[in-house]
XYZ file of C-alpha atoms in Angstrom:
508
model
C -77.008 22.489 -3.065
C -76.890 26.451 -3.042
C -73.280 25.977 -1.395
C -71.946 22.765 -1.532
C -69.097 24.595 -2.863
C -68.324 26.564 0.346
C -69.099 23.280 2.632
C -66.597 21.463 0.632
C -64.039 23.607 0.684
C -64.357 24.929 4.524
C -65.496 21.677 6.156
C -62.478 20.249 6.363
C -60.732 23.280 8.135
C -63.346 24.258 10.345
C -63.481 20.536 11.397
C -59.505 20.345 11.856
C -60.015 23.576 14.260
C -62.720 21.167 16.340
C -60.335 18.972 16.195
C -57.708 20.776 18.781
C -59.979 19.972 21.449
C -60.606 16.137 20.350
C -58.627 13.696 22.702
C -55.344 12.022 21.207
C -57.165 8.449 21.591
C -60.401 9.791 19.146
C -58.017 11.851 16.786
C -57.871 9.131 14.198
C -61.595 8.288 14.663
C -62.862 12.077 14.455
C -60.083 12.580 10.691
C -61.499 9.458 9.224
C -64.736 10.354 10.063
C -64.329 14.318 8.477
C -62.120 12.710 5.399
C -65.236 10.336 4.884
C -67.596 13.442 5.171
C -66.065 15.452 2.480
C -65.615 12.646 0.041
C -69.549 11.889 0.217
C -69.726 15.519 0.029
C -67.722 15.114 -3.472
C -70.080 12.271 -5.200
C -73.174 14.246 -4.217
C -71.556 16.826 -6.089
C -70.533 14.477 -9.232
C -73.845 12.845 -8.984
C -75.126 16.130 -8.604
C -73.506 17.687 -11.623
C -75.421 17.912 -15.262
C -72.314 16.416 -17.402
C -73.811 17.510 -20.840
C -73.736 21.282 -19.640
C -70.040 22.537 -21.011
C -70.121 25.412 -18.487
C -69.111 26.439 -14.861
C -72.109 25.004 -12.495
C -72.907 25.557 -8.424
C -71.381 28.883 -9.165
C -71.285 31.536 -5.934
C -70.263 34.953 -6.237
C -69.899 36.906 -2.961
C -68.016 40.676 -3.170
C -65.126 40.755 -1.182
C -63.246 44.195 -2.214
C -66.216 45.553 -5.134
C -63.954 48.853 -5.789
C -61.265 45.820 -7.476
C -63.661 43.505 -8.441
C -62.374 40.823 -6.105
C -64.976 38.342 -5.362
C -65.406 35.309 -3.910
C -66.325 33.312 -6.322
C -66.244 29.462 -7.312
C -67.539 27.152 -9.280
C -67.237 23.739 -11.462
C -67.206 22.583 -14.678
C -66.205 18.925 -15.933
C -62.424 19.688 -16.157
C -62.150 21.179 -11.993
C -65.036 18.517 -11.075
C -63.415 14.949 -10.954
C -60.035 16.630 -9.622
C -61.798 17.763 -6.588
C -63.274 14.179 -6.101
C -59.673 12.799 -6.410
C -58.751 15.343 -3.714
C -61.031 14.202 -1.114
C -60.417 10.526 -2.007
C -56.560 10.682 -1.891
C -57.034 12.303 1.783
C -59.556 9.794 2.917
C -57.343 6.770 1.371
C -53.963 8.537 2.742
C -56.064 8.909 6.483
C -56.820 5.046 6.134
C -53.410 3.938 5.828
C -51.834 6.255 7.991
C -49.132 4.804 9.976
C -47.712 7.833 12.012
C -47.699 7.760 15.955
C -45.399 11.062 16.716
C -48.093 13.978 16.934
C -50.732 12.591 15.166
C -53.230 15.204 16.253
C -51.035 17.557 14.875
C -50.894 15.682 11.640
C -54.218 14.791 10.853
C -55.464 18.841 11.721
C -52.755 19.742 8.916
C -54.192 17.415 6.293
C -57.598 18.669 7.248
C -55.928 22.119 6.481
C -54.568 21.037 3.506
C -57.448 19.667 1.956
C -59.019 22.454 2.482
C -56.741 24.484 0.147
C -56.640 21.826 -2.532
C -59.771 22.334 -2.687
C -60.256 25.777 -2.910
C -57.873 26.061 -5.940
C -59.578 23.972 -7.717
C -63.622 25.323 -7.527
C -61.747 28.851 -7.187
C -62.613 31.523 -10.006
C -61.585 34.890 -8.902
C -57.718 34.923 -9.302
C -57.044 36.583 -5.767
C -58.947 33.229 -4.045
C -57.229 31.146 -6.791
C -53.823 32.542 -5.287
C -54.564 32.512 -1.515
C -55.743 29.276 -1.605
C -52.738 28.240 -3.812
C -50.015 30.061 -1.186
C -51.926 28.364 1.306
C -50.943 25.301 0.069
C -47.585 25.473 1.036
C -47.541 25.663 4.868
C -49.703 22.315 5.788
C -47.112 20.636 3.382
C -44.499 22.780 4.518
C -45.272 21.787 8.340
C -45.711 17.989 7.198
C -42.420 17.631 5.748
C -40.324 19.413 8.241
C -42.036 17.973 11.205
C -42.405 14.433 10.167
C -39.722 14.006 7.249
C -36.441 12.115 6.485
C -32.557 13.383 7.669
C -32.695 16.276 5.572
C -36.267 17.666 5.916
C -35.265 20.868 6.934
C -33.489 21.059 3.747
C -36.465 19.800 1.438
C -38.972 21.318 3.438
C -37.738 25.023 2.410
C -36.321 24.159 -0.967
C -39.911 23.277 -1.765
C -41.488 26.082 0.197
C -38.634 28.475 -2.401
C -39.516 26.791 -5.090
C -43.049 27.173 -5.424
C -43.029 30.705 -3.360
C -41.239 32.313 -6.295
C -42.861 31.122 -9.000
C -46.314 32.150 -6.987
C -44.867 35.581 -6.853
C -44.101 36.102 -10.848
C -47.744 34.359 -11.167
C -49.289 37.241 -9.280
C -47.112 39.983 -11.130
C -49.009 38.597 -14.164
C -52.032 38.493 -12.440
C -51.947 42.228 -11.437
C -51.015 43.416 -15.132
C -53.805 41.298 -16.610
C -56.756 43.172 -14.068
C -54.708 46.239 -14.887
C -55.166 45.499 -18.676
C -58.757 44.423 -17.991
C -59.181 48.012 -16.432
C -57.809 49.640 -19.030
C -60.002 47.763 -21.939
C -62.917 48.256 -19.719
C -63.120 50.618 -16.941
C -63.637 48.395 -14.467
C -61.741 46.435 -11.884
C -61.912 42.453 -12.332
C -59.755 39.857 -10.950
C -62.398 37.134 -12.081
C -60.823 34.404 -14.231
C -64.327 33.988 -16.443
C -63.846 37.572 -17.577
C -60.489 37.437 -18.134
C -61.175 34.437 -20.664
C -62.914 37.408 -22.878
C -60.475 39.964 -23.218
C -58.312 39.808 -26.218
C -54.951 41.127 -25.971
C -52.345 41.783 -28.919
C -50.255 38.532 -29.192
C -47.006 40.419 -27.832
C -48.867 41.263 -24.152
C -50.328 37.354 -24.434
C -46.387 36.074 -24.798
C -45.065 38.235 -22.026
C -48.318 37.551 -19.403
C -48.335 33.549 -20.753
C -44.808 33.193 -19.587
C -45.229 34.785 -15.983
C -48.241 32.647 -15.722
C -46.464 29.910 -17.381
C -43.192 30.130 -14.524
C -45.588 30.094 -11.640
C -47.321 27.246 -12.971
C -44.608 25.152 -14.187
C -42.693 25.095 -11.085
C -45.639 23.663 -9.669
C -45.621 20.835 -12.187
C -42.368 20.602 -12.211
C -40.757 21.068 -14.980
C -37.614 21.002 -16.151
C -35.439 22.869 -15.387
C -37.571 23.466 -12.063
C -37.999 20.118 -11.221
C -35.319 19.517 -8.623
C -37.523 20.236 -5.231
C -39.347 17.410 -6.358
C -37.263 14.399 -5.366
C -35.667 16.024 -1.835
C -39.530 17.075 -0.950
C -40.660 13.229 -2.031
C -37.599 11.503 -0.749
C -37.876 13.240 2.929
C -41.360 13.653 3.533
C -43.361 10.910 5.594
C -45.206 8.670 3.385
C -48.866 10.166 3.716
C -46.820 13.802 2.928
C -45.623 12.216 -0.977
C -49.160 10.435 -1.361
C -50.903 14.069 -1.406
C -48.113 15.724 -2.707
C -48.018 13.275 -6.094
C -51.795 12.762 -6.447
C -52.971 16.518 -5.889
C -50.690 19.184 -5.345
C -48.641 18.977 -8.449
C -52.007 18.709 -10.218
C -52.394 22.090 -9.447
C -50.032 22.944 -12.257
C -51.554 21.422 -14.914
C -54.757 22.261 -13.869
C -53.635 25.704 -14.031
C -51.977 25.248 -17.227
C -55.516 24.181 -18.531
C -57.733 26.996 -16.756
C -55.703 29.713 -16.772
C -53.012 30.748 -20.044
C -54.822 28.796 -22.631
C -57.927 30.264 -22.832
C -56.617 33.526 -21.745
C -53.553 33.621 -24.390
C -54.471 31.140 -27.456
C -52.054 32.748 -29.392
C -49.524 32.859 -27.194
C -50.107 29.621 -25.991
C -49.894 28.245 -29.625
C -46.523 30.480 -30.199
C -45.268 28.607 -27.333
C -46.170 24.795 -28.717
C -42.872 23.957 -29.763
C -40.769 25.538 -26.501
C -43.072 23.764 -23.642
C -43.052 20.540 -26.255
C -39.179 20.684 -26.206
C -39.023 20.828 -22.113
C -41.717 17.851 -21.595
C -40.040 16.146 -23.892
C -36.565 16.733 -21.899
C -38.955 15.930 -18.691
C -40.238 12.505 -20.314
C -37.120 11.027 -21.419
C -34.052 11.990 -18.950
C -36.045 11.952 -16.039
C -36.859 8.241 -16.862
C -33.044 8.026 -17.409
C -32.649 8.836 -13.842
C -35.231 6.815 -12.474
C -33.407 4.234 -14.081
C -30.100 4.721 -12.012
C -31.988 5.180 -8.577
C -31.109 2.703 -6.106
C -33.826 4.390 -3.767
C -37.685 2.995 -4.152
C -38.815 6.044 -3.590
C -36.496 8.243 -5.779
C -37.453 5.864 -8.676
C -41.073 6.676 -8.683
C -40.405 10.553 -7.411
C -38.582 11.280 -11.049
C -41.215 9.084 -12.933
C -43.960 11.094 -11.951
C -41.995 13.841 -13.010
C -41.995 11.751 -16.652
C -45.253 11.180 -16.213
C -46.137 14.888 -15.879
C -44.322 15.685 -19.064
C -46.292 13.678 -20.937
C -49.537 15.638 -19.519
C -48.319 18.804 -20.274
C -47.398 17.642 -23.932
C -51.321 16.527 -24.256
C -52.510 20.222 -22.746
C -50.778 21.885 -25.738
C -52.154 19.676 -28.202
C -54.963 22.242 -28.659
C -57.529 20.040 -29.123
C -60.123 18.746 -27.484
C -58.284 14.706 -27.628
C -55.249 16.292 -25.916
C -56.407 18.203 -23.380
C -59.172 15.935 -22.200
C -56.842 13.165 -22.341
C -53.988 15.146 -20.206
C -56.987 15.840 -17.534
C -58.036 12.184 -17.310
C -54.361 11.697 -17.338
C -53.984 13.486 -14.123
C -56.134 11.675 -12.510
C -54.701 8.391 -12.998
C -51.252 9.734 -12.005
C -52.571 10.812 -9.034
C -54.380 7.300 -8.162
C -51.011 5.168 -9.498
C -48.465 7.499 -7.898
C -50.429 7.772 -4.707
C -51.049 4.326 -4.429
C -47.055 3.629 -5.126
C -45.582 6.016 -2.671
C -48.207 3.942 -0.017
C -46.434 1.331 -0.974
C -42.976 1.786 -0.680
C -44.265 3.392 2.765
C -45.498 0.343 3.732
C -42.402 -1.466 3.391
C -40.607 1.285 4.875
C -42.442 0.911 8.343
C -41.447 -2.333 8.293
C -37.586 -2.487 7.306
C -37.044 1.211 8.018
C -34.867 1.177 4.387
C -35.989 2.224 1.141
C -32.999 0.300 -0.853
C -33.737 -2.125 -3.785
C -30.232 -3.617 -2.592
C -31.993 -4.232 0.773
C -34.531 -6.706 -0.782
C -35.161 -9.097 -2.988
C -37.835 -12.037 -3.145
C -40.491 -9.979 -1.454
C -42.846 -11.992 -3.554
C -42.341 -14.852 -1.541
C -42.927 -13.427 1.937
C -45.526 -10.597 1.148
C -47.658 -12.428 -1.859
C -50.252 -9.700 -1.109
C -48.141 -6.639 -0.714
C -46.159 -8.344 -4.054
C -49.805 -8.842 -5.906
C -51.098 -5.317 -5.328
C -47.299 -3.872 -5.858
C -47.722 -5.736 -9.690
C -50.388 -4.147 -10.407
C -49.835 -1.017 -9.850
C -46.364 -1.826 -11.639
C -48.445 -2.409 -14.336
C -50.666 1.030 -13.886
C -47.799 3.374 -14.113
C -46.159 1.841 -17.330
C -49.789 2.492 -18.957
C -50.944 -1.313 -19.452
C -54.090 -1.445 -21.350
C -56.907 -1.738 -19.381
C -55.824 0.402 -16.464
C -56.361 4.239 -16.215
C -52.842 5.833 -16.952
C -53.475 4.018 -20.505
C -56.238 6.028 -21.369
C -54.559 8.999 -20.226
C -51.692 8.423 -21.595
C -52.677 7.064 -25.067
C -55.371 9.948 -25.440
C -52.627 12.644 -24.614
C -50.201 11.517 -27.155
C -52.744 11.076 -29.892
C -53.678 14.685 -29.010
C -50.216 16.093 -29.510
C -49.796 13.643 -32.716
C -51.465 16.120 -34.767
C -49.175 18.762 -33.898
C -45.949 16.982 -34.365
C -45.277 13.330 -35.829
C -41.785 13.307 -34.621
C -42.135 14.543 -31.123
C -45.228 12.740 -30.664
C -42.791 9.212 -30.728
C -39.999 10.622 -28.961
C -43.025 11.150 -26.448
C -43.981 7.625 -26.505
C -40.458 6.345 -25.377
C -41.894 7.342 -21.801
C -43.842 3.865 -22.434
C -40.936 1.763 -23.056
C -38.546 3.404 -20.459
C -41.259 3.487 -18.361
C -41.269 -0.075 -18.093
C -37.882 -0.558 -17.540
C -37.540 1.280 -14.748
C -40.548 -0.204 -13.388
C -39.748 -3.625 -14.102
C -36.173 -3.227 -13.194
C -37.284 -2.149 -9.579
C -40.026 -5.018 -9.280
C -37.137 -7.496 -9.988
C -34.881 -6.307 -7.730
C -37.398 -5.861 -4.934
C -39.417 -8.861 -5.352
C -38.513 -11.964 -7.543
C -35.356 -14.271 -6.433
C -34.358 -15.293 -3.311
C -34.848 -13.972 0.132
C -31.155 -13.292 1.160
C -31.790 -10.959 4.039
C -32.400 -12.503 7.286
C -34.248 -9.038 8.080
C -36.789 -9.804 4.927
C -37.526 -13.223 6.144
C -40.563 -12.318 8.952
C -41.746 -9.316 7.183
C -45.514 -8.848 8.496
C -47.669 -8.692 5.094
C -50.324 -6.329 4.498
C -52.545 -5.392 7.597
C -56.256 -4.833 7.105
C -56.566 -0.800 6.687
C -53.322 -1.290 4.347
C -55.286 -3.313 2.634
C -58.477 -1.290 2.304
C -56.428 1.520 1.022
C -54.572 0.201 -1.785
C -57.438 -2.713 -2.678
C -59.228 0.486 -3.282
C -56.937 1.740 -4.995
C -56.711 -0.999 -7.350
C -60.255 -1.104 -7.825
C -60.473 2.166 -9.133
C -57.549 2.092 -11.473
C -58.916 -0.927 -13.144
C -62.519 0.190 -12.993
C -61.652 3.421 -14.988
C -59.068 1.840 -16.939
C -62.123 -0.514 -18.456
C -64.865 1.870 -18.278
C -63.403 5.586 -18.420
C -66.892 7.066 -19.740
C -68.307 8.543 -16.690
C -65.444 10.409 -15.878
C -64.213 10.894 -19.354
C -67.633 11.935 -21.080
C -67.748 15.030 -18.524
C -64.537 15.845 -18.964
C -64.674 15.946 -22.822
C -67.530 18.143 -22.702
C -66.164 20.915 -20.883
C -62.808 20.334 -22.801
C -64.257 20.872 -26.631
C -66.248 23.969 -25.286
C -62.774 25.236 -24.150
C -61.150 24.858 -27.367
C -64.476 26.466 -29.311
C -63.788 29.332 -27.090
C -60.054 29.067 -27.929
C -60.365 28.728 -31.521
C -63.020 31.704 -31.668
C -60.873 33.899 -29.259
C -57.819 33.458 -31.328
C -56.731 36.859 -33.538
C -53.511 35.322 -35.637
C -54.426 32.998 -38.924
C -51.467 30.554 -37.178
C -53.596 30.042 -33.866
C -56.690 29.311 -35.759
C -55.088 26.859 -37.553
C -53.975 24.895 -34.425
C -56.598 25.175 -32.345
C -59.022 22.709 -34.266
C -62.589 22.299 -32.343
C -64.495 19.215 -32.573
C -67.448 21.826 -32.868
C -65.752 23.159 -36.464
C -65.242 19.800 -37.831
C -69.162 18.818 -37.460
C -69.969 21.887 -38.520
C -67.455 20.969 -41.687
C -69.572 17.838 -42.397
């Protein structure tokens, strides 16, 4: 257990170089069998992991440049823990449902790749590795949507590669200045985010370094007004390209949001409440408005993640421990819903090669499985009690209801318009009559489709009933973080906001 941390995150990569010399007939065979690998690699590590310790655990430090203090070092706690897991799950699920014939060496070897980096960003703790795993990101994804995407791939492929490329370079501008500043306070080079967490910096350097890190971040999110790459990079890429994308990689924002400007810049990051409240709230509501007028499947549940998102931001600045570990949990049931939605209208894609509502209608009828498994998930995304995205949701606005009453219910319109939307498209697609000669032999769900999504399901109403193991972890690490927060903190204002669960017992 020294290095499970290394195995995990290099497996997959050193296995996708093997797997140039695998045939094309045992390609699918050997990615299943790598995907499987690192996922039982993953619950060894969560059955491995001490969930009443707050702190990083499995940590590895290795000097890479000592003169700079860069380092290779990683490590876990219960906030990077259960995001990993739902990295190497997504990629195993997405592998089991894959439907792509053109290159599919080439495919599977760049989701090994890929998974490789999400990985790495997450146990990642030295800000250099954080970043070259993050930049690393982009060219698997980059590759998978230009090679394999829609019409206008070419298009979506670099608008998302711009996109996130720019904001990564104002991320590491802030990056340098804060080991810089770390020099300066104490002599020595450091670029390792656990030491950066301790230096306190004058409220006007925390505002200036919060919003570079802030940029970088939220265009990773997306948020508004950064959010258009999203729906060309989900609307053109093949269908296993928008499961990742949705489930992990814009995760990576928010994670970020949670390990690296909030602990590093409470003050700044409570200054800032009100502006990043204001632009999820702007996310939330008009990006359900134009889910609402999408006549594409895929466009409609492209801009509601992008709703959804806004909501977990708004719990991550609740500043307290309800928020944030809500928001977390949160992004883990956007990543199982969303994933398992984009397979979906994939699925029906392969069939009618059309991703039009107009093109359907009564889907119910001919697919009852497809239609069953499509309800539920329905049901996921617009937070229906006893599914995940409830919990998440519900404990992310409750969060931010102590900060602001009135924002807090502007918030929870996502809820109603969420279901509209939803609803709206399950109508359209699936009740009525079958009108379309073309609907009228549609092939319902094969067996690995059905593994996938069954699995899916399981999951998101397994969690949704019993959240505890994942959420009891979670909220462990999460109330240390806001101690250290609320300690950390130099302005009376900060302290204020920034209420532990650790204070209040303390109180009684």
């Amino acid at each position: 257990m020294d290095h499970i941390l290394s195995v995990l995150v290099f497996f997959p990569a050193i296995a996708g170089l093997l797997g140039f010399v695998v045939s094309k007939e045992s390609i699918r065979a050997y990615g299943l069998s790598v995907a499987a690998i690192e996922f039982l690699l993953s619950l060894w590590l969560w059955l491995s992991f001490d969930g009443s310790y707050p702190g990083f655990q499995f940590v590895e430090v290795l000097p890479l440049i000592p003169s700079f203090g860069i380092n290779y070092y990683l490590g876990v706690d219960g906030i990077s823990l259960f995001i990993v897991v739902l990295s190497t799950f997504i990629t195993l699920i997405g592998l089991i449902a894959l439907n792509v014939e053109k290159d599919l060496k080439n495919m599977i070897i760049s989701l090994l790749f890929l998974e490789m980096t999400m990985v790495g960003v997450f146990v990642a703790l030295d800000a250099i590795v954080f970043y070259v795993f993050w930049e690393l990101s982009l060219v698997p994804m980059l590759y998978i949507i230009g090679a394999w995407g829609g019409n206008l791939r070419i298009y979506a492929a670099i608008k998302f590669f711009l996109y996130t490329f720019a904001g990564s370079l104002i991320m590491l501008v802030g990056m340098l200045v804060m080991a810089y500043l770390y020099y300066q306070a104490t002599g020595v080079w450091s670029f390792s985010i656990t030491e950066w967490h301790r230096l306190i910096l004058p409220e006007n350097y925390q505002i200036w370094l919060f919003v570079a890190f802030f940029i970088g971040l939220a265009i990773k999110v997306p948020m508004f007004p950064f959010h258009t790459w999203l729906p060309y990079a989900h609307g053109q890429a093949p269908t296993i390209g928008s499961v990742i994308l949705a489930a992990v990689l814009l995760k990576m924002g928010t994670y970020g949001l949670v390990r690296l400007p909030l602990p590093m810049f409470p003050d700044a990051s409570v200054y800032m409440i009100y502006p990043v409240a204001i632009l999820s709230l702007i996310m939330i509501i008009y990006t359900a408005m134009v889910a609402y007028a999408q006549e594409d499947m895929k466009q409609v549940i492209a801009y509601s993640s992008i709703s959804h998102m806004g909501v977990i931001v708004l719990g991550t600045f609740a500043m307290n421990p309800e928020g944030i570990a809500g928001s977390v949990f949160f992004m883990l049931s956007h990543g199982i819903v969303s994933g398992a939605l984009f397979m979906l209208v994939g699925v029906i894609y392969d069939r009618r090669h059309t991703k039009l509502m107009s093109e359907f209608g009564g889907l119910a009828h001919v697919m009852p499985r497809y239609g069953t498994i499509m309800g539920i998930m329905v049901m996921a995304s617009v937070g229906l009690p006893l599914t995940m995205s409830f919990v998440g949701e519900f404990l992310s606005l409750a969060g931010f209801y102590q900060v602001s009453h009135t924002m807090t219910i502007l918030a929870g319109t996502s809820i109603i318009l969420g279901a509209v939307y939803m609803l709206s498209l399950y109508k359209k697609s699936f009740f009525g009559e079958v009108t379309k000669e073309e609907n009228k032999n549609l092939k319902d769900l094969n067996g690995k489709e059905s593994m996938a999504l069954w699995t899916l399901v399981l999951v998101t109403v397994w969690l949704g009933v019993y959240p505890k193991p994942v959420l009891e972890p979670i909220n462990t690490s999460v109330e240390s973080l806001v101690s250290f927060m609320h300690k950390k903190a130099i302005t009376k204002e900060a302290k204020e906001v920034i209420k532990p669960k650790v204070i209040e017992r303390e109180a009684e």
